[in-house]
XYZ file of C-alpha atoms in Angstrom:
163
model
C -0.214 -0.018 0.095
C 1.516 3.367 -1.171
C 1.361 6.518 1.352
C 1.071 9.599 0.306
C 2.360 12.444 2.399
C 0.624 15.968 1.306
C -0.713 19.325 2.895
C -3.900 19.111 3.975
C -6.431 20.617 2.038
C -10.526 22.246 3.240
C -12.069 19.478 1.365
C -10.212 16.515 3.515
C -13.028 17.417 6.742
C -15.028 14.659 6.012
C -11.533 11.790 6.489
C -10.214 13.870 9.329
C -13.584 14.049 11.407
C -13.175 10.162 10.734
C -9.650 9.906 12.164
C -10.987 11.588 14.572
C -13.439 9.431 15.247
C -11.663 6.518 16.199
C -11.709 5.873 20.078
C -8.264 5.111 19.366
C -7.816 8.558 18.045
C -9.433 10.903 20.535
C -8.573 9.205 23.638
C -4.954 8.872 22.188
C -5.407 13.463 21.834
C -6.850 16.405 23.196
C -10.374 15.681 21.010
C -13.916 14.273 22.466
C -15.361 11.502 21.231
C -17.956 12.112 18.287
C -16.461 14.823 16.797
C -18.807 17.185 14.015
C -17.808 17.122 10.707
C -18.690 21.067 11.175
C -16.140 21.244 13.844
C -13.456 19.528 11.108
C -14.790 21.670 8.426
C -14.494 24.885 10.351
C -10.961 24.417 11.463
C -9.973 23.462 8.121
C -11.607 26.335 6.420
C -9.777 29.241 8.585
C -6.047 27.263 9.722
C -4.374 30.288 11.393
C -1.530 32.008 9.628
C 1.106 29.876 12.581
C -0.388 26.460 11.709
C 0.816 23.589 9.502
C -1.524 20.873 8.847
C -0.573 16.992 7.126
C -1.936 14.215 5.786
C -1.400 10.458 4.781
C -3.155 9.209 2.215
C -3.680 5.467 1.270
C -6.132 4.486 -1.207
C -7.838 7.520 -1.254
C -8.246 7.391 2.120
C -6.562 9.585 5.169
C -5.460 7.011 7.842
C -2.878 9.799 9.320
C -2.627 12.707 10.543
C -0.190 15.796 11.942
C 0.019 19.127 12.863
C 2.088 21.919 13.831
C 1.055 25.357 15.902
C 3.889 27.543 15.693
C 4.330 30.108 19.212
C 3.234 33.327 18.517
C 5.770 34.879 21.345
C 8.657 36.798 19.837
C 10.499 35.300 21.953
C 9.512 31.510 21.285
C 9.061 32.212 17.170
C 11.563 29.021 16.995
C 9.435 27.062 19.008
C 6.418 24.474 16.725
C 4.433 21.972 18.877
C 3.172 18.840 17.212
C -0.282 16.215 17.864
C -0.704 13.400 15.236
C -3.025 10.276 14.797
C -2.850 6.886 12.946
C -5.829 5.181 12.137
C -6.549 2.617 14.103
C -6.271 -0.147 11.631
C -3.379 1.207 10.214
C -1.024 1.270 13.516
C 2.441 -0.165 13.543
C 3.166 0.415 9.277
C 5.286 3.428 9.709
C 2.356 5.794 8.570
C 3.450 8.272 11.503
C 6.830 8.001 10.988
C 6.452 9.424 7.953
C 4.269 11.768 8.754
C 6.706 12.614 11.435
C 9.312 13.226 9.197
C 7.524 15.127 6.936
C 6.538 17.868 9.612
C 9.766 17.442 10.905
C 11.764 18.057 7.299
C 9.523 21.235 6.835
C 10.314 22.621 10.858
C 13.552 22.569 10.626
C 14.170 22.884 6.481
C 11.673 25.263 5.615
C 10.201 27.237 8.652
C 13.298 27.448 11.323
C 11.869 26.300 13.713
C 14.725 24.054 16.120
C 12.137 23.378 18.867
C 9.313 21.115 18.739
C 7.597 20.705 21.511
C 3.941 17.545 22.179
C 2.750 16.362 25.098
C 2.448 12.246 25.363
C 0.275 10.479 27.759
C 2.312 8.235 30.338
C 0.749 5.140 28.674
C 1.501 5.651 24.932
C 4.407 3.085 24.678
C 3.941 3.476 21.238
C 4.043 6.789 20.371
C 6.298 7.403 22.828
C 8.902 5.199 21.694
C 8.352 7.140 17.567
C 8.940 10.431 19.408
C 12.329 8.999 20.858
C 13.069 7.055 17.882
C 13.099 11.036 15.951
C 15.242 12.441 18.781
C 12.601 13.182 21.263
C 12.955 13.632 25.405
C 11.135 13.582 28.165
C 11.645 17.082 29.842
C 9.160 16.454 32.249
C 5.892 14.544 33.289
C 2.293 16.275 33.653
C 0.265 14.590 36.695
C -3.093 14.828 35.749
C -2.964 16.262 32.846
C -6.173 15.442 30.986
C -9.224 14.140 32.005
C -9.547 10.657 29.857
C -11.943 7.665 29.794
C -13.709 9.011 33.169
C -10.555 9.386 35.057
C -7.063 12.453 34.846
C -3.967 10.841 33.164
C -0.248 11.776 33.558
C 1.231 12.839 29.733
C 4.602 12.882 29.271
C 6.485 17.203 28.179
C 8.567 15.861 25.447
C 11.013 18.357 23.024
C 13.572 17.479 20.187
C 15.870 20.809 20.038
C 17.812 20.187 17.026
C 20.249 23.117 15.963
């Protein structure tokens, strides 16, 4: 199966909504269950000037998405924060790695971003391993970071710094 990584287009809202409607995607991110197509249509219709989004597409279906927001403070313009999800039935096939590599290339080689931050739940071992493979390091633990499935969960604060 060939996977194409490309910039997100406004018309991708149906595929992205379907991705984040999966239990694995909303439980592993800060998204809520049952996202509406209207919500994603609005998000994609008017992204901020410092927001970047890529999708992974296979056989015409969106199977993953990664987003990065740059910091607005002039003193932190070199910093981006990322978040991503991959379809549950497409995990462990390198799609997350392809999305992450493409976003790191964009950040480091075209946007002059030298620090990329992320938050990942401490029980998401696959994501942590992927991030560490790409040079992210744990900088701390945020206790009770988010409310998920009826309880508070912790998250690691991770970052990748390139000079």
